[in-house]
């Protein structure tokens, strides 16, 4: 590169593989300091984004300073020499419609943000200071250690984190795979201090050692040309120091012989039984052009007739199965086969493992087939060539990671395009999946009291047992089950990608067909022009939720439908067609999306199962067992998730509490569903929305056929309710949330250190709007948190009064930019339109309508809105406070319960186990200034008026 200040091109744009539908420009450059960058120009984007990945992660943590790399990731967000104001980076992004995040992996750390496209330059300048001159102040360091500790604390009862660390613990202590990467107060503060180590000094040393420009990869996505963006990158990032540091290599394997041919039995937090069979393998990155792990994962994880899962399901032993590579690096990898066992399957673990090895032998004998690879390749090629546009922040984050792993030609494609059939490589991978190499991790509460060890970081109880050679021999030689064979050729792979002429050319959905039984909304694809379509069908069933029993039976009905369809529809999912059947507040919903060619055939099959539904007693029992575990596991959700659920219970009509489902489910039998099924489909009304590359005739024909078929057959969360859908009030509500949410995060999380989970969001319950604060904390009890929210709101109201007109206009402009953000693909657009149809609001031009309203509001309007709806002393305020008391605050809970309730008192409590101590939910609702306490959810709900529904009749949300 010359001295003119431009970046050197390291790969021609034409050399970078990109989808045929991708009209964006790409440019690969390297700066003078050896930082490599991928520049993406998208003239149509309204959001710009960037991601920087640094080739260092938790594997580089020193012993006794576990979590240091993760802690540094947190610290870089605070301030820099050029921008010393704390959190000014996040503030700038929020003020201009953006946000940011980061994550620390084993061997790299990724930082990313997005922002309104007009403000990319300054955002990049602020972002670049992370890597040029961060302050890493002593004061911020001491405070942010608490945030890292809080983040780790919330993960202690999450099985995903617990079991992941357990697999690391059962590995070589000499390999960094063995490490704990998150960090906590002990590893980052107490322990180092006891040894005379200053954590901040180590933080600075780590930064100076590892954060070198030659170890960084940058992706920038903007509206300007690639040359303009490349110059911008050069000007902002060329000052990052290049120390010449080489990326650390972690050679060797995590697993020694003693870490294989073992069974690790562990006790989870949640109900259920899970079996994970892991095999150390050569990582796929070394052979990504052939993609052996993807190929074997496709076959072992298949769910159609002949597959391992189909057989385990028929035996009643498994609810789910997945297979593929996990936890891989350039040097090592693991292939995992994960099985969710039923109660019966838990008693047949050895047979499940035997059948797994039998299927692997089928692959050894006939699975290395070029026709099968060609099918996998064709599907991958199709998905790559017709991939939808994604949010820029997601796109740049993935591409930055790819830049560390692949040559520039494959920075966009990554490992998504298998291109070469290599029988030898496939056979070599199969050869590594032997019984003597397996690491079995088996999780079940049945192992309580039967373990002898406790994992250091998460406290998981476990025991390690050697798999006897005799059992290994049995698994190796067992006769292959007759039901196991390769899948058939996939008839769902589309071949018709022709784009239909969109008729009529409309911007919003319109009613194409309406009868007493159904209403069809239609919107041809006039914007994205891809060979895809979306179909949404809401079956409104008056009988679906009239009692807790009805709600449970409706849920089992939808889950059985998915269960029955699985072997047939799995081929469709492999071929890029997605479908879902879920219970909703008014019945159940069927959705399908993907390539238009075979989509209608899939929907017709789904409807056939709905209309000709039969209850198989064995499958009913399996699904009933799974549903009960799901209900019981609600107790182990994060506190903030529990308060959101309880808020919905209190606000929504005909919504029963999960405890009632737990009470009625044991007595329900298959015969109850047989009797109830005709009532589900009685008096049914179908609301349907079809969008994409389909014609009016095809859409009408499908709905007419469906109609004919149906005719023939039978923490704390504080919520402020604002009111029903109203353009002016919506604008003020969202303006309040935008203006306050960054200060909420800064004041309550960063300054006051109340907890890791702190947020303010707008809420929409069937068209009834509100705002809710969520705080999950170990620092204060819920009443203390509630008071901090009230104090914050008082201070915010004062700050709002002092806000300059210029700052107010900035907030308005930012919200306008957010509202006018374009949909990236057909699915995003369809989801927006379907939301309007579902709520009955039908404001298809909502962004434009609300932007027009925003342009009319002034600061006095917002002050009046806050005074009327949010301020503590407002007689019109409608506030609901859901409070979850954890084990460390049981005394405060008892004190709160013992207080004499106010007038019209009601009280509701429900106990939820968490780490051996009951959590108790306490809710109170105050439509007036004085708060009432809720003792009984249903007494409370009966005392409230319902909002009028936008769809006619009473609404499902309470006033």
PDB file of N, CA and C in Angstrom, residues 45-94:
ATOM      1  N   UNK A  45     -29.255  -0.044   2.477  1.00  0.00           N
ATOM      2  CA  UNK A  45     -29.379  -0.311   3.917  1.00  0.00           C
ATOM      3  C   UNK A  45     -29.727   0.949   4.685  1.00  0.00           C
ATOM      4  N   UNK A  46     -30.484   0.788   5.765  1.00  0.00           N
ATOM      5  CA  UNK A  46     -30.716   1.906   6.665  1.00  0.00           C
ATOM      6  C   UNK A  46     -29.935   1.734   7.960  1.00  0.00           C
ATOM      7  N   UNK A  47     -29.328   0.564   8.128  1.00  0.00           N
ATOM      8  CA  UNK A  47     -28.478   0.311   9.285  1.00  0.00           C
ATOM      9  C   UNK A  47     -27.059   0.022   8.819  1.00  0.00           C
ATOM     10  N   UNK A  48     -26.084   0.628   9.478  1.00  0.00           N
ATOM     11  CA  UNK A  48     -24.683   0.282   9.284  1.00  0.00           C
ATOM     12  C   UNK A  48     -24.246  -0.570  10.467  1.00  0.00           C
ATOM     13  N   UNK A  49     -23.173  -1.317  10.297  1.00  0.00           N
ATOM     14  CA  UNK A  49     -22.715  -2.196  11.376  1.00  0.00           C
ATOM     15  C   UNK A  49     -21.230  -2.466  11.209  1.00  0.00           C
ATOM     16  N   UNK A  50     -20.614  -2.912  12.293  1.00  0.00           N
ATOM     17  CA  UNK A  50     -19.209  -3.315  12.248  1.00  0.00           C
ATOM     18  C   UNK A  50     -18.960  -4.373  13.304  1.00  0.00           C
ATOM     19  N   UNK A  51     -17.985  -5.213  13.030  1.00  0.00           N
ATOM     20  CA  UNK A  51     -17.573  -6.237  14.001  1.00  0.00           C
ATOM     21  C   UNK A  51     -16.064  -6.386  13.942  1.00  0.00           C
ATOM     22  N   UNK A  52     -15.449  -6.402  15.097  1.00  0.00           N
ATOM     23  CA  UNK A  52     -14.010  -6.652  15.213  1.00  0.00           C
ATOM     24  C   UNK A  52     -13.816  -7.934  16.010  1.00  0.00           C
ATOM     25  N   UNK A  53     -13.031  -8.855  15.448  1.00  0.00           N
ATOM     26  CA  UNK A  53     -12.689 -10.062  16.179  1.00  0.00           C
ATOM     27  C   UNK A  53     -11.192 -10.036  16.460  1.00  0.00           C
ATOM     28  N   UNK A  54     -10.835 -10.365  17.676  1.00  0.00           N
ATOM     29  CA  UNK A  54      -9.438 -10.403  18.099  1.00  0.00           C
ATOM     30  C   UNK A  54      -9.081 -11.857  18.379  1.00  0.00           C
ATOM     31  N   UNK A  55      -7.950 -12.281  17.849  1.00  0.00           N
ATOM     32  CA  UNK A  55      -7.561 -13.697  17.916  1.00  0.00           C
ATOM     33  C   UNK A  55      -6.984 -14.076  19.279  1.00  0.00           C
ATOM     34  N   UNK A  56      -7.773 -13.812  20.337  1.00  0.00           N
ATOM     35  CA  UNK A  56      -7.406 -14.229  21.692  1.00  0.00           C
ATOM     36  C   UNK A  56      -8.689 -14.404  22.485  1.00  0.00           C
ATOM     37  N   UNK A  57      -8.710 -15.413  23.333  1.00  0.00           N
ATOM     38  CA  UNK A  57      -9.901 -15.665  24.136  1.00  0.00           C
ATOM     39  C   UNK A  57      -9.542 -16.251  25.480  1.00  0.00           C
ATOM     40  N   UNK A  58     -10.472 -16.974  26.046  1.00  0.00           N
ATOM     41  CA  UNK A  58     -10.302 -17.456  27.425  1.00  0.00           C
ATOM     42  C   UNK A  58      -9.207 -18.507  27.562  1.00  0.00           C
ATOM     43  N   UNK A  59      -8.822 -19.162  26.465  1.00  0.00           N
ATOM     44  CA  UNK A  59      -7.713 -20.116  26.553  1.00  0.00           C
ATOM     45  C   UNK A  59      -6.424 -19.428  26.994  1.00  0.00           C
ATOM     46  N   UNK A  60      -6.340 -18.115  26.798  1.00  0.00           N
ATOM     47  CA  UNK A  60      -5.117 -17.384  27.144  1.00  0.00           C
ATOM     48  C   UNK A  60      -5.132 -16.835  28.565  1.00  0.00           C
ATOM     49  N   UNK A  61      -6.202 -17.083  29.322  1.00  0.00           N
ATOM     50  CA  UNK A  61      -6.242 -16.664  30.732  1.00  0.00           C
ATOM     51  C   UNK A  61      -5.129 -17.351  31.520  1.00  0.00           C
ATOM     52  N   UNK A  62      -4.509 -16.584  32.406  1.00  0.00           N
ATOM     53  CA  UNK A  62      -3.510 -17.179  33.298  1.00  0.00           C
ATOM     54  C   UNK A  62      -4.202 -18.000  34.371  1.00  0.00           C
ATOM     55  N   UNK A  63      -3.515 -19.012  34.863  1.00  0.00           N
ATOM     56  CA  UNK A  63      -4.069 -19.804  35.961  1.00  0.00           C
ATOM     57  C   UNK A  63      -4.235 -18.915  37.190  1.00  0.00           C
ATOM     58  N   UNK A  64      -5.400 -18.989  37.809  1.00  0.00           N
ATOM     59  CA  UNK A  64      -5.685 -18.139  38.956  1.00  0.00           C
ATOM     60  C   UNK A  64      -6.310 -16.816  38.586  1.00  0.00           C
ATOM     61  N   UNK A  65      -6.415 -16.537  37.268  1.00  0.00           N
ATOM     62  CA  UNK A  65      -7.112 -15.341  36.793  1.00  0.00           C
ATOM     63  C   UNK A  65      -8.144 -15.745  35.740  1.00  0.00           C
ATOM     64  N   UNK A  66      -8.858 -16.816  36.029  1.00  0.00           N
ATOM     65  CA  UNK A  66      -9.859 -17.316  35.098  1.00  0.00           C
ATOM     66  C   UNK A  66     -10.921 -16.244  34.832  1.00  0.00           C
ATOM     67  N   UNK A  67     -11.214 -16.012  33.560  1.00  0.00           N
ATOM     68  CA  UNK A  67     -12.193 -15.007  33.182  1.00  0.00           C
ATOM     69  C   UNK A  67     -11.584 -13.663  32.821  1.00  0.00           C
ATOM     70  N   UNK A  68     -10.250 -13.557  32.767  1.00  0.00           N
ATOM     71  CA  UNK A  68      -9.606 -12.270  32.501  1.00  0.00           C
ATOM     72  C   UNK A  68      -9.925 -11.770  31.087  1.00  0.00           C
ATOM     73  N   UNK A  69      -9.879 -12.648  30.090  1.00  0.00           N
ATOM     74  CA  UNK A  69     -10.203 -12.234  28.718  1.00  0.00           C
ATOM     75  C   UNK A  69     -11.644 -11.732  28.637  1.00  0.00           C
ATOM     76  N   UNK A  70     -12.556 -12.421  29.309  1.00  0.00           N
ATOM     77  CA  UNK A  70     -13.964 -12.007  29.342  1.00  0.00           C
ATOM     78  C   UNK A  70     -14.119 -10.673  30.066  1.00  0.00           C
ATOM     79  N   UNK A  71     -13.382 -10.502  31.143  1.00  0.00           N
ATOM     80  CA  UNK A  71     -13.436  -9.257  31.897  1.00  0.00           C
ATOM     81  C   UNK A  71     -12.939  -8.083  31.044  1.00  0.00           C
ATOM     82  N   UNK A  72     -11.882  -8.299  30.279  1.00  0.00           N
ATOM     83  CA  UNK A  72     -11.380  -7.259  29.396  1.00  0.00           C
ATOM     84  C   UNK A  72     -12.426  -6.882  28.350  1.00  0.00           C
ATOM     85  N   UNK A  73     -13.126  -7.870  27.835  1.00  0.00           N
ATOM     86  CA  UNK A  73     -14.215  -7.604  26.881  1.00  0.00           C
ATOM     87  C   UNK A  73     -15.223  -6.625  27.480  1.00  0.00           C
ATOM     88  N   UNK A  74     -15.585  -6.835  28.752  1.00  0.00           N
ATOM     89  CA  UNK A  74     -16.502  -5.919  29.436  1.00  0.00           C
ATOM     90  C   UNK A  74     -15.913  -4.515  29.538  1.00  0.00           C
ATOM     91  N   UNK A  75     -14.625  -4.455  29.893  1.00  0.00           N
ATOM     92  CA  UNK A  75     -14.015  -3.171  30.229  1.00  0.00           C
ATOM     93  C   UNK A  75     -13.829  -2.249  29.036  1.00  0.00           C
ATOM     94  N   UNK A  76     -13.650  -2.807  27.846  1.00  0.00           N
ATOM     95  CA  UNK A  76     -13.381  -1.955  26.688  1.00  0.00           C
ATOM     96  C   UNK A  76     -14.571  -1.071  26.324  1.00  0.00           C
ATOM     97  N   UNK A  77     -15.759  -1.392  26.809  1.00  0.00           N
ATOM     98  CA  UNK A  77     -16.946  -0.600  26.499  1.00  0.00           C
ATOM     99  C   UNK A  77     -16.993   0.721  27.273  1.00  0.00           C
ATOM    100  N   UNK A  78     -16.219   0.828  28.342  1.00  0.00           N
ATOM    101  CA  UNK A  78     -16.423   1.947  29.269  1.00  0.00           C
ATOM    102  C   UNK A  78     -15.994   3.297  28.713  1.00  0.00           C
ATOM    103  N   UNK A  79     -14.715   3.465  28.439  1.00  0.00           N
ATOM    104  CA  UNK A  79     -14.223   4.788  28.052  1.00  0.00           C
ATOM    105  C   UNK A  79     -12.847   4.660  27.429  1.00  0.00           C
ATOM    106  N   UNK A  80     -12.426   5.736  26.775  1.00  0.00           N
ATOM    107  CA  UNK A  80     -11.107   5.772  26.127  1.00  0.00           C
ATOM    108  C   UNK A  80     -10.495   7.150  26.336  1.00  0.00           C
ATOM    109  N   UNK A  81      -9.234   7.306  25.968  1.00  0.00           N
ATOM    110  CA  UNK A  81      -8.575   8.604  26.124  1.00  0.00           C
ATOM    111  C   UNK A  81      -9.281   9.670  25.280  1.00  0.00           C
ATOM    112  N   UNK A  82      -9.722   9.300  24.089  1.00  0.00           N
ATOM    113  CA  UNK A  82     -10.378  10.270  23.210  1.00  0.00           C
ATOM    114  C   UNK A  82     -11.812  10.552  23.656  1.00  0.00           C
ATOM    115  N   UNK A  83     -12.483   9.538  24.206  1.00  0.00           N
ATOM    116  CA  UNK A  83     -13.865   9.684  24.671  1.00  0.00           C
ATOM    117  C   UNK A  83     -13.935   9.223  26.130  1.00  0.00           C
ATOM    118  N   UNK A  84     -13.478  10.090  27.063  1.00  0.00           N
ATOM    119  CA  UNK A  84     -13.330   9.649  28.461  1.00  0.00           C
ATOM    120  C   UNK A  84     -14.649   9.507  29.230  1.00  0.00           C
ATOM    121  N   UNK A  85     -15.734  10.085  28.723  1.00  0.00           N
ATOM    122  CA  UNK A  85     -16.996   9.973  29.457  1.00  0.00           C
ATOM    123  C   UNK A  85     -17.452   8.518  29.495  1.00  0.00           C
ATOM    124  N   UNK A  86     -17.730   8.038  30.676  1.00  0.00           N
ATOM    125  CA  UNK A  86     -18.094   6.632  30.848  1.00  0.00           C
ATOM    126  C   UNK A  86     -19.387   6.309  30.105  1.00  0.00           C
ATOM    127  N   UNK A  87     -19.364   5.190  29.376  1.00  0.00           N
ATOM    128  CA  UNK A  87     -20.525   4.695  28.632  1.00  0.00           C
ATOM    129  C   UNK A  87     -20.942   5.620  27.486  1.00  0.00           C
ATOM    130  N   UNK A  88     -20.067   6.537  27.063  1.00  0.00           N
ATOM    131  CA  UNK A  88     -20.455   7.455  25.983  1.00  0.00           C
ATOM    132  C   UNK A  88     -20.622   6.713  24.659  1.00  0.00           C
ATOM    133  N   UNK A  89     -19.888   5.604  24.485  1.00  0.00           N
ATOM    134  CA  UNK A  89     -20.036   4.780  23.274  1.00  0.00           C
ATOM    135  C   UNK A  89     -21.454   4.230  23.168  1.00  0.00           C
ATOM    136  N   UNK A  90     -21.922   3.603  24.245  1.00  0.00           N
ATOM    137  CA  UNK A  90     -23.275   3.043  24.245  1.00  0.00           C
ATOM    138  C   UNK A  90     -24.316   4.139  24.108  1.00  0.00           C
ATOM    139  N   UNK A  91     -24.072   5.265  24.746  1.00  0.00           N
ATOM    140  CA  UNK A  91     -25.013   6.392  24.671  1.00  0.00           C
ATOM    141  C   UNK A  91     -25.135   6.885  23.232  1.00  0.00           C
ATOM    142  N   UNK A  92     -23.999   7.013  22.539  1.00  0.00           N
ATOM    143  CA  UNK A  92     -24.029   7.496  21.166  1.00  0.00           C
ATOM    144  C   UNK A  92     -24.802   6.523  20.278  1.00  0.00           C
ATOM    145  N   UNK A  93     -24.571   5.240  20.434  1.00  0.00           N
ATOM    146  CA  UNK A  93     -25.284   4.256  19.627  1.00  0.00           C
ATOM    147  C   UNK A  93     -26.785   4.313  19.884  1.00  0.00           C
ATOM    148  N   UNK A  94     -27.161   4.358  21.160  1.00  0.00           N
ATOM    149  CA  UNK A  94     -28.583   4.391  21.511  1.00  0.00           C
ATOM    150  C   UNK A  94     -29.265   5.632  20.941  1.00  0.00           C
TER     151      UNK A  94
END
